[in-house]
XYZ file of C-alpha atoms in Angstrom:
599
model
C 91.022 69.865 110.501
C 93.246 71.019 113.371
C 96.212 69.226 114.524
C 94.629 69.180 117.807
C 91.293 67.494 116.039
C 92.958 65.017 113.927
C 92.296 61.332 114.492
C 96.395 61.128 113.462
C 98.368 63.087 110.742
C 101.367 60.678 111.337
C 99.300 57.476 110.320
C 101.626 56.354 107.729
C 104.382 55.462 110.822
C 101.829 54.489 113.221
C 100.724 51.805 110.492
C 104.367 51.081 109.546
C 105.212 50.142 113.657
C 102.077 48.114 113.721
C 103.237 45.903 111.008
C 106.499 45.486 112.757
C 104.639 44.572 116.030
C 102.687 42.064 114.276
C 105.399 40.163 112.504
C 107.048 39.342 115.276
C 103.673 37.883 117.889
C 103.363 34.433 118.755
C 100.995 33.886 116.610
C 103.107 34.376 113.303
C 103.007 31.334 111.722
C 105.556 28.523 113.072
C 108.790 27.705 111.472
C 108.169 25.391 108.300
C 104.243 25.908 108.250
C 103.002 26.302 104.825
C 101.982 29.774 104.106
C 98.925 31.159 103.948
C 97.228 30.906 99.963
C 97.596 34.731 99.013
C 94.637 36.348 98.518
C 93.423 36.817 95.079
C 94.525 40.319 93.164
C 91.816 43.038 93.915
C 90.127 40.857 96.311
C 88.910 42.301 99.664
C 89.070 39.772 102.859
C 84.942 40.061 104.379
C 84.387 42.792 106.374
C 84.114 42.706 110.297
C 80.413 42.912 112.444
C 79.223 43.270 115.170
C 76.307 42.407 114.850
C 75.242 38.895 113.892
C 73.266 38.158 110.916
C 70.012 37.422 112.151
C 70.338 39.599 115.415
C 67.812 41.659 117.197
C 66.019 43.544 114.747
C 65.635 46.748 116.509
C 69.118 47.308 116.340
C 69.708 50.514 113.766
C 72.958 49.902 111.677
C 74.727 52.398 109.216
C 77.050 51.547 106.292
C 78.955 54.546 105.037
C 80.662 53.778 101.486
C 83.025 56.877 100.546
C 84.525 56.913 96.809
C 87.191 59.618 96.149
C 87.278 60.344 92.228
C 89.949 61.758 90.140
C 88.763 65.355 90.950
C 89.279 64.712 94.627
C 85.464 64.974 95.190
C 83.995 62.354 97.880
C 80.890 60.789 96.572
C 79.141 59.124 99.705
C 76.352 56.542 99.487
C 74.968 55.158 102.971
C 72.528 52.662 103.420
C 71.085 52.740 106.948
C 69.023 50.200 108.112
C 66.503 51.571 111.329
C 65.656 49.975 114.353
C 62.665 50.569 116.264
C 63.670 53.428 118.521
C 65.418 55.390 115.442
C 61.881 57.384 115.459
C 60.468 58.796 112.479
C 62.846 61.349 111.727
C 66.421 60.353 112.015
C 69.198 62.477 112.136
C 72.796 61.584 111.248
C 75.170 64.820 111.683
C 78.268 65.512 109.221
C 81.637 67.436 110.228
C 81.112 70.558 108.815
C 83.629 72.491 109.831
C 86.766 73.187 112.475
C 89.436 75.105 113.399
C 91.988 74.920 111.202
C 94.480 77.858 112.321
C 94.075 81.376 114.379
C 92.782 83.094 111.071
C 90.610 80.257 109.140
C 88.429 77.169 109.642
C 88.559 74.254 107.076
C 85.067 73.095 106.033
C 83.698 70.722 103.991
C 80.665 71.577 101.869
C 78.254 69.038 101.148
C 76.094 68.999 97.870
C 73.359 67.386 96.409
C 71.956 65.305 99.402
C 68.844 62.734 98.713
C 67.581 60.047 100.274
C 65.448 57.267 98.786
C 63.623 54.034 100.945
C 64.645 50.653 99.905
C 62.091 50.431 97.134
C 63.537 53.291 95.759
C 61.091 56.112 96.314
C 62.257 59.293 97.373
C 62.628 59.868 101.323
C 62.234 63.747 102.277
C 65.440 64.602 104.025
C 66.379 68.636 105.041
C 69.851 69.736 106.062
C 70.449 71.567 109.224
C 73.633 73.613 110.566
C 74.300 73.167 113.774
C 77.809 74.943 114.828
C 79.962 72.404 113.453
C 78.008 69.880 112.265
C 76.412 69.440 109.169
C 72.529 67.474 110.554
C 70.626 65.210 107.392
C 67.108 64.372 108.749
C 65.813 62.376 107.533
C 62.056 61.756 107.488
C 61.669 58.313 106.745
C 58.424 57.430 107.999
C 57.697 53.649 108.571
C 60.793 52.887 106.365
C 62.890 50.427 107.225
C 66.050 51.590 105.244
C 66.825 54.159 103.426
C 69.804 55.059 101.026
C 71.351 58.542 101.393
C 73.116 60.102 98.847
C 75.779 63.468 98.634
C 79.063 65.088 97.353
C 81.744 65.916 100.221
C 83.884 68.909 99.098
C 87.851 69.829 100.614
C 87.946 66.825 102.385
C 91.572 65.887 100.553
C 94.726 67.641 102.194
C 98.325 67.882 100.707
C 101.113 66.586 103.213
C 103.940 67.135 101.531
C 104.541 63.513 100.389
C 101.168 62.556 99.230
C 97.766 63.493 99.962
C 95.536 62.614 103.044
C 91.707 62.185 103.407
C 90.490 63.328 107.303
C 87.345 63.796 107.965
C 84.573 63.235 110.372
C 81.718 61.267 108.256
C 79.746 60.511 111.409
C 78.967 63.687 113.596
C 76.497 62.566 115.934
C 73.289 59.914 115.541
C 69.693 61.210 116.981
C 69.363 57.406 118.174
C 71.767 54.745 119.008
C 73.469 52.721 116.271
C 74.765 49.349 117.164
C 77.240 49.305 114.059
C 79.029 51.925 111.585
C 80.548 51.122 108.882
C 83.022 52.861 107.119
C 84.290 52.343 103.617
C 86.722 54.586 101.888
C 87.872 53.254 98.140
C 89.964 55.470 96.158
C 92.260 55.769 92.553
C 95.067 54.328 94.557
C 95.734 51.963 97.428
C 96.186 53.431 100.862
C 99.021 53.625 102.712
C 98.301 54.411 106.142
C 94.562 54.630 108.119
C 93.929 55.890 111.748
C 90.233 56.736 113.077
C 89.309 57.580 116.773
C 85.691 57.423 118.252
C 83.540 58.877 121.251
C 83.316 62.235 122.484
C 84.201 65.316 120.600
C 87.658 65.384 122.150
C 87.935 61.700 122.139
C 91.732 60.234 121.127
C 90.642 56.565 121.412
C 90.603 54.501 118.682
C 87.711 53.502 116.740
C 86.487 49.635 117.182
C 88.518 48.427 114.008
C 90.479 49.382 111.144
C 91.957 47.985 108.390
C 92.807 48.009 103.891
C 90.663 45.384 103.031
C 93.596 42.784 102.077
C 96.599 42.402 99.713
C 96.216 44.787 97.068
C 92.698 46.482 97.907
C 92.141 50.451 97.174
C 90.081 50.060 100.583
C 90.099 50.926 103.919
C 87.749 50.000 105.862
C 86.148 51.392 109.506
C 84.419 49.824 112.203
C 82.816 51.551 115.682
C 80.248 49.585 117.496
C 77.388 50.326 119.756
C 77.441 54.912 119.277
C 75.027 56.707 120.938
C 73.914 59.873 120.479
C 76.225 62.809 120.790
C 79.651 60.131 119.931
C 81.915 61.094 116.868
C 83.992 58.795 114.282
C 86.692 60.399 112.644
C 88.918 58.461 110.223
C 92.471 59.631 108.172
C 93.588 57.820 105.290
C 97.083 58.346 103.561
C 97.773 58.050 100.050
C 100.401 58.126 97.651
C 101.123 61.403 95.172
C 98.759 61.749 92.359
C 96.162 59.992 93.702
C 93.828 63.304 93.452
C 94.083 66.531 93.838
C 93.925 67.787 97.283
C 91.951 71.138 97.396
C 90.947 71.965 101.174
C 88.263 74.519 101.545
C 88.838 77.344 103.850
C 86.937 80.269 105.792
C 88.116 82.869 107.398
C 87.064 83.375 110.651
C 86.898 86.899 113.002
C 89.461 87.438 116.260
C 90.612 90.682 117.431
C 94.068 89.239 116.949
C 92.792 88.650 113.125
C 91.116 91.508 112.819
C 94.428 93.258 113.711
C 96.980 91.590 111.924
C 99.935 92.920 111.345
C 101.964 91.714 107.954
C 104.245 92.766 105.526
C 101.525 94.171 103.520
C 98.828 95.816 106.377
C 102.258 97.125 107.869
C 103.374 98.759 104.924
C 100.074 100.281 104.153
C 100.125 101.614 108.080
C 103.292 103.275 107.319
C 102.654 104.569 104.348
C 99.104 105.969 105.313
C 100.947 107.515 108.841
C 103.726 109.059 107.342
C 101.971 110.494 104.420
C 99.473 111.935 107.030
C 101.065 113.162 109.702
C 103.674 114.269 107.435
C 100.979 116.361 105.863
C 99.954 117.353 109.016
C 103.043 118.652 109.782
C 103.456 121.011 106.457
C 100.207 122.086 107.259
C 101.472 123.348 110.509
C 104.251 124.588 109.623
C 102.534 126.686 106.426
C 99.362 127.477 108.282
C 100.266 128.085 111.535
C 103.785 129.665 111.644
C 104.118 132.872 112.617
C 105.058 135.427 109.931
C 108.653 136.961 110.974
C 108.881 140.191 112.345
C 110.619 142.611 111.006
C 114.816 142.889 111.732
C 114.618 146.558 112.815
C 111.247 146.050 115.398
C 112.974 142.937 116.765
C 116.244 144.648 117.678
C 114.744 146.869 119.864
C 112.882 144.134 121.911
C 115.202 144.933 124.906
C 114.636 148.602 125.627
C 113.445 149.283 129.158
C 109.899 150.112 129.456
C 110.656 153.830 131.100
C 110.020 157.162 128.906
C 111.672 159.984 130.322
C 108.984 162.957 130.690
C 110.275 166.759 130.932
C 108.818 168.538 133.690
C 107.268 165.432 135.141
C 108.571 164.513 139.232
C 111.831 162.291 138.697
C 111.914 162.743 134.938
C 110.281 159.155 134.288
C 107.296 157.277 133.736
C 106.008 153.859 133.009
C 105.535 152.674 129.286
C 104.667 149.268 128.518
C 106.185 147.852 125.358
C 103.665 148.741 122.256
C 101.597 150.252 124.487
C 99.999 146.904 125.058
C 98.182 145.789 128.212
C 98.719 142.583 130.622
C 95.938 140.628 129.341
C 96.844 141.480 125.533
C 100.566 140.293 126.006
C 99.243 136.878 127.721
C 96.807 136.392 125.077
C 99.830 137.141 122.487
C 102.167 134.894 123.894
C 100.383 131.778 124.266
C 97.444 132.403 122.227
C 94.850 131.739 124.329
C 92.993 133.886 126.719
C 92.842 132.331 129.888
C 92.646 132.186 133.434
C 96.331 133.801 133.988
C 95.450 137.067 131.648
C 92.043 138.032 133.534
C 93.726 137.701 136.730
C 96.590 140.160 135.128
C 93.910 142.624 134.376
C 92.147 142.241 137.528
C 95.023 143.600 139.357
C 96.249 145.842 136.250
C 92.861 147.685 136.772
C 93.286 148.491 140.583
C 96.860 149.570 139.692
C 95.945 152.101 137.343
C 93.103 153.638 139.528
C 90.031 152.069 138.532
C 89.320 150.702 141.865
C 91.264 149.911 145.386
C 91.772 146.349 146.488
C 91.347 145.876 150.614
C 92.240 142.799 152.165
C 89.444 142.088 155.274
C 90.804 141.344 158.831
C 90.791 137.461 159.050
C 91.625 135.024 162.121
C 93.352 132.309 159.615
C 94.698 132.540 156.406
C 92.025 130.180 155.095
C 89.211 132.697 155.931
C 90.365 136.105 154.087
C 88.676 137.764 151.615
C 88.979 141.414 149.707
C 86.700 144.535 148.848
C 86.766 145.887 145.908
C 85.791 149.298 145.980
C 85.389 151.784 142.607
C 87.666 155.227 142.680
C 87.460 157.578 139.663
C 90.076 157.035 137.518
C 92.674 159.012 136.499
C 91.644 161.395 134.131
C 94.070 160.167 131.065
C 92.989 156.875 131.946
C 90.963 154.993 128.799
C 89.663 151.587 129.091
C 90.099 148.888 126.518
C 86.427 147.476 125.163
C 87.289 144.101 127.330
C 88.894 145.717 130.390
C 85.424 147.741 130.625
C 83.247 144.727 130.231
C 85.748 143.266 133.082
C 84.681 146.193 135.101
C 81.019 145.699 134.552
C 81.294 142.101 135.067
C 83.114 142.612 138.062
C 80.612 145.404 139.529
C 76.990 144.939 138.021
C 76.694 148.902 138.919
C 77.491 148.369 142.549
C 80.572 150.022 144.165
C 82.233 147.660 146.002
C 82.015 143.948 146.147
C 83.623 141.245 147.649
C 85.829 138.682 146.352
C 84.010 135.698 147.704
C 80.188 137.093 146.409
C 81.704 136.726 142.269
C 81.276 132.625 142.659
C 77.640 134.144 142.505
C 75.788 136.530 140.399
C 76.349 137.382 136.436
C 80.404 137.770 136.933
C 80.538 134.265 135.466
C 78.386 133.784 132.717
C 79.919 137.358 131.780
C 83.591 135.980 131.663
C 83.142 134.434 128.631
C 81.862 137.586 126.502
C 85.643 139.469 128.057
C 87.446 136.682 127.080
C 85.682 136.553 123.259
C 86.092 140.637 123.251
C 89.716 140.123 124.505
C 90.655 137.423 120.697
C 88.515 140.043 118.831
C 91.136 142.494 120.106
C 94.102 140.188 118.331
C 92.536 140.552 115.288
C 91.540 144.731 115.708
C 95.212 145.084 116.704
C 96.416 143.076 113.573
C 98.141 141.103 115.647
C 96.316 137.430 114.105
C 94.217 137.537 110.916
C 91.934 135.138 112.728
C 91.015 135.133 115.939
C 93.055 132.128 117.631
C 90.624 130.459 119.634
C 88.576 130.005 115.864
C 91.574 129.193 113.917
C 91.932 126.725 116.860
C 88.377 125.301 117.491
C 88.199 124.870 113.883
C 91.205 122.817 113.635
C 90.302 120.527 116.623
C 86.961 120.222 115.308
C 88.717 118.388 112.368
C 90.826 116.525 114.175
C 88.463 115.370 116.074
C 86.397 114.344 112.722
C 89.275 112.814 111.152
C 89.662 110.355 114.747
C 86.193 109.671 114.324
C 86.185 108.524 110.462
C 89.726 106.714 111.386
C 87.405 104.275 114.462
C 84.800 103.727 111.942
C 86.809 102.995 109.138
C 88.851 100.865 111.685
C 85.559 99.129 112.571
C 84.447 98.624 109.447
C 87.826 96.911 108.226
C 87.844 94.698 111.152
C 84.348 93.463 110.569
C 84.999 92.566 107.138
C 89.124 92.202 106.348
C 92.105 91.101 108.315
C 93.079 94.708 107.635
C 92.311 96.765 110.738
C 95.617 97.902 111.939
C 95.902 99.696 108.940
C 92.912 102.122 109.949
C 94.763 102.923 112.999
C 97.217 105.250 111.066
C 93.697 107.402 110.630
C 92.864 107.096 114.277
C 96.359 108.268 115.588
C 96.626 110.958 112.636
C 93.498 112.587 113.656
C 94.684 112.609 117.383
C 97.983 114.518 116.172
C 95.636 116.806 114.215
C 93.279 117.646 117.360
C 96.725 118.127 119.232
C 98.267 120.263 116.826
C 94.919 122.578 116.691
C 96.911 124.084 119.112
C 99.600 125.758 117.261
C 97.595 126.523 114.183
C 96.607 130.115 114.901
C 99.214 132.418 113.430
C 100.918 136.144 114.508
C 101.480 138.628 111.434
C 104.232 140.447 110.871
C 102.988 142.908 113.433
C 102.094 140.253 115.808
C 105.801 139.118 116.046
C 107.106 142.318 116.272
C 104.858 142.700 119.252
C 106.092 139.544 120.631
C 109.501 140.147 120.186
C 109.211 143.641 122.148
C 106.899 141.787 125.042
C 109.934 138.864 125.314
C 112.545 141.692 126.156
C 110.126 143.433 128.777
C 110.542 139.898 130.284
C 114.016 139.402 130.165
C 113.723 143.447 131.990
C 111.887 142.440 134.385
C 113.844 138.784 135.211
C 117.181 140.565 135.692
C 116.125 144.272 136.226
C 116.976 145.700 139.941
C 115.539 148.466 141.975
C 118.036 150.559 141.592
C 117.185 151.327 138.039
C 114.390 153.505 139.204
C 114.623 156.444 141.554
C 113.436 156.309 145.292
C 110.229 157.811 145.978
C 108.913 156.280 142.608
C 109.437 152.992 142.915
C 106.595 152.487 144.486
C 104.183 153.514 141.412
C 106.479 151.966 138.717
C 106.845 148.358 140.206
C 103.219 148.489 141.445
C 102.734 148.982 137.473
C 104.904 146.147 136.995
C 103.444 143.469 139.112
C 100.213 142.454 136.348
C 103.393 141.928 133.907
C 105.408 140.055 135.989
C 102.101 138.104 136.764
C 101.650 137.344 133.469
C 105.844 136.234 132.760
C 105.387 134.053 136.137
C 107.736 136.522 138.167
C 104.716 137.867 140.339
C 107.133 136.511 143.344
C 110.259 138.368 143.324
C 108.465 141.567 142.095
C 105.938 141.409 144.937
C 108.674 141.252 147.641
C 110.869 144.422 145.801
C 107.279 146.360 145.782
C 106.799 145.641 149.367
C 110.438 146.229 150.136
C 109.902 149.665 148.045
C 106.996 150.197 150.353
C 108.586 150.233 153.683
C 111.172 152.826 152.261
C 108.679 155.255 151.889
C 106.711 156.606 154.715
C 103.808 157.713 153.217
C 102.913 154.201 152.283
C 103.971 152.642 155.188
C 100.560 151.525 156.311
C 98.959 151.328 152.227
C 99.616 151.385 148.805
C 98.079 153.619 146.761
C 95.835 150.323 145.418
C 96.237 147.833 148.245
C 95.028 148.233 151.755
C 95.493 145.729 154.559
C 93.697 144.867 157.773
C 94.599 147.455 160.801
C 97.303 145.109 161.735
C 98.861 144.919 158.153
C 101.985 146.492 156.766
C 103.430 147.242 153.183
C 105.810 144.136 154.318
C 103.115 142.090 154.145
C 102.456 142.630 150.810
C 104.354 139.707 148.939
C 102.375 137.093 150.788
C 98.761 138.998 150.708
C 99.147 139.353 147.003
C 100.150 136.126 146.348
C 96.816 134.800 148.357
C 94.766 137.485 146.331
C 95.745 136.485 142.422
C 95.497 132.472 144.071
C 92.071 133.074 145.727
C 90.888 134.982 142.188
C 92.356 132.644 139.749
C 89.753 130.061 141.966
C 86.853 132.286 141.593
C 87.709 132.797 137.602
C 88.181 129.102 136.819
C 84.742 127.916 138.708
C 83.243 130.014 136.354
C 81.284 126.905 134.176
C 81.342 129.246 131.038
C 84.668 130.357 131.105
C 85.964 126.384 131.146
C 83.761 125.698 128.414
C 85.087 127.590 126.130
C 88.138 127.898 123.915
């Protein structure tokens, strides 16, 4: 029973303060009276009534006699004696069970139940659980009395100094009972008794109590006049050895349970976590580091990207590290192919010739919009198999089309066959031996799993153990795994060496000046390094020295060989209309539905 449910675990000292109290009333016997004749050994002193012999005789009355045996199994016998409004069936309900602590509930099982009439044939009777409460029904007919019989299991408790019985023997009557009886005899005298009576909560005491006289193994119960729905609860205390106290326990389910955390589900957390993550982590660091590039290709990852060219005008021209395009060195560097790279190609594409880019005339800033309109290339000029699926995307064989029409159309749905072609290029360059967004779906898609098994496994351990938190380590390894996804695709050799030659054209391009390139060229060099410095997030400062280029050159005053502006518009305009351009297109590229959705 619970501490709060007790009818009084301190019984022994509640007893102990009575007898004081009583030694001392007025009426103690008077100074020289003869005392009392002691009663005889073993004898009881008559029980208490409260009902009259010879009383009404529709009054329903229950004697309850409890024996504890040397195995600390209650054997109750109860003779109940009906009234006429008991009805046919009467029910008299047993404490079953009740909260014990925040994990269990004590219960005690009850075996073997019959019922006989006071003739001594046999009375059907059927148990019932209800919550709580153990119900006998008993169908007893036209019987007048009937005798039930049963075995009360775990109703003995150890209290450190002896042993304590505490139960509730009377759970509830289907009809009033004018008198209960309660008689608890036992291998050794009592010690202590307390009982309380009346609702379930109910802390006052029952109608009478006592240990049957000088030297009785009794104690005895009285609560008069219950009606349906009252309780009696009694405790009695006894000395060591009297029997063996074995309280039977069930655990019950809380979230706070379910989740325990102790020495042992803690240690099995930790050991479980750090043995997978820390397998995650070697998996990540064998699977998905990049192989090293070689000493020799990595030393040279600062040279400038100019090749000097005999007999060509100012002895220069533009040469990307590798070779290797704007939307190839995004993909490289972060492994994915994303929004960033196709708008680096977009304007890559009108640099090199493939097509002009001219900004409309427009009242407000909110309102512009651009043409693109096709120019044939330069004849040297070869397109990559994903910058020529750009173009088609971008075109659908028309020659010029406006910014604001690719939200509609095919340009879209096509975005996400250039950004597939643009990973199978990582692989056809050797740069990955799996294309990254695989390597990384795959990956995820375990993670993912391995979350999924972790909640069920979770689930399934808090359903049936106290062992739940120790699923969690599943749960948050398979989060780190679908995390991690992200670093599990891998550069070769080659790859790095790439890398390490695109990571010095940045540190060019952060710190290079304009006077490292001749005037009258600047214009076509820095124009061809704008979808770089898009892609390194230096689109800014390489704008403004294009458009500062611009204004030093009269023949592009008004234009740039790519870029036109409204009538109104000059090259020192530039910086701000590209920077509304790449904005305005990164918009259009991530509406596209197909490009979000995939990886």
């Amino acid at each position: 029973m619970s501490k709060a449910a007790a009818p009084g675990r301190g019984v022994r000292a509640a007893a102990a303060l009575c007898a004081a109290a009583l030694a001392v009333l007025p009426w103690a016997a008077p100074a020289g009276a003869a005392p009392a004749p002691a009663p005889r050994e073993g004898a009881d002193t008559p029980e208490a009534h409260t009902v009259p012999e010879g009383a009404d005789a529709d009054t329903t009355t229950v004697d309850i006699r409890l024996r504890v045996d040397s195995e600390g199994l209650v054997h109750a016998e109860e003779t109940l004696v009906f009234g006429s409004g008991a009805g046919e069936a009467f029910t008299r309900g047993l404490g079953a069970r009740e909260e014990y602590d925040a994990d269990r509930d004590r219960v005690y099982p009850v075996e073997g139940v019959r019922a006989e009439d006071g003739s001594g044939a046999e009375l059907p009777v059927r148990t019932e659980e209800d919550g709580d409460t153990l119900d006998l029904v008993v169908e007893r007919g036209d019987a007048e009395k009937a005798v039930l019989t049963y075995t009360v299991r775990g109703a003995l408790e150890d209290t450190g100094d002896g042993v304590e019985l505490e139960w509730t023997p009377v759970a509830g009557y289907s009809a009033p009972v004018a008198e209960t009886n309660v008689r608890v005899d036992a291998p050794l005298p009592p010690l202590a008794l307390s009982c309380t009576a009346g609702g379930e909560r109910s802390s006052i005491y029952c109608t009478s109590s006592d240990m049957g006289g000088h030297e009785a193994l009794t104690a005895r119960f009285l609560q008069a006049n219950m009606v349906p729905g009252q309780r009696l609860s009694i405790a009695v205390a006894y000395p060591p050895g009297t029997a063996p106290a074995a309280p039977v326990f069930d655990r019950t389910w809380s979230l706070t349970s379910a989740f325990a955390v102790t020495p042992v589900t803690g240690s099995v957390f930790g050991v479980l976590l750090v043995g997978l993550l820390g397998g995650l982590a070697a998996l990540i660091r064998i699977r998905g580091q990049d192989e090293r590039a070689l000493r020799t290709e990595s030393g040279a990852a600062d040279n400038v990207p100019l090749a000097p060219v005999p007999g060509l005008p100012g002895g220069i021209r533009f040469r990307p590290p590798d070779g290797v395009h704007p939307g190839q060195i995004g993909t490289l560097i972060d492994e994915q192919a994303d929004v960033v790279d196709i708008a680096a190609t977009v304007v890559d594409l009108a640099v090199r010739g493939h097509y002009t880019i001219e900004e409309l005339p427009h009242e407000h800033p909110a309102s512009v919009d651009w043409v693109l309109s096709k120019r044939v290339p330069p004849a040297d000029e070869e397109l990559l198999p994903y910058e020529r699926m750009l173009m088609d995307a971008l075109f659908e064989r028309r020659v010029k089309v406006r910014l604001s029409h690719l939200r509609r159309g095919g340009f879209g749905p096509r975005l996400g066959a250039v950004r597939d072609e643009l990973y199978r290029d990582m692989v056809r360059l050797k740069w990955f031996a799996r294309r990254p967004n695989v390597t990384r779906n795959r990956w995820a898609t375990a993670g993912i799993g391995l979350t999924a098994a972790g909640v069920a496994l979770t689930v399934v351990l808090a359903a049936l153990t106290h062992a739940a938190f120790t699923g969690l380590a599943v749960v948050i390894a398979g989060a780190a795994m679908t995390l991690g996804a992200q670093y599990m695709p891998a550069k070769t050799a080659k790859g790095s060496s790439v890398l390490a030659h695109a990571m010095g054209f940045r540190a060019f391009l952060m710190s290079a000046e304009a006077e490292h390139v001749p005037e009258g060229h600047r214009v076509e060099l820095f124009s061809r390094y704008l979808p770089y410095a898009l892609i390194f997030d230096n689109v800014d400062r390489w704008a403004s020295v294009l458009a500062a280029a611009g204004e030093r050159e009269e023949s592009a005053n008004k234009r740039l060989p790519w870029y036109e502006g409204p009538e109104e518009w000059h090259v020192g305009d530039f910086a701000e209309s590209i920077r509304a351009f790449v904005v305005t297109l990164s918009g259009v590229v991530s509406s596209a539905r197909h490009f979000r959705a995939l990886g």
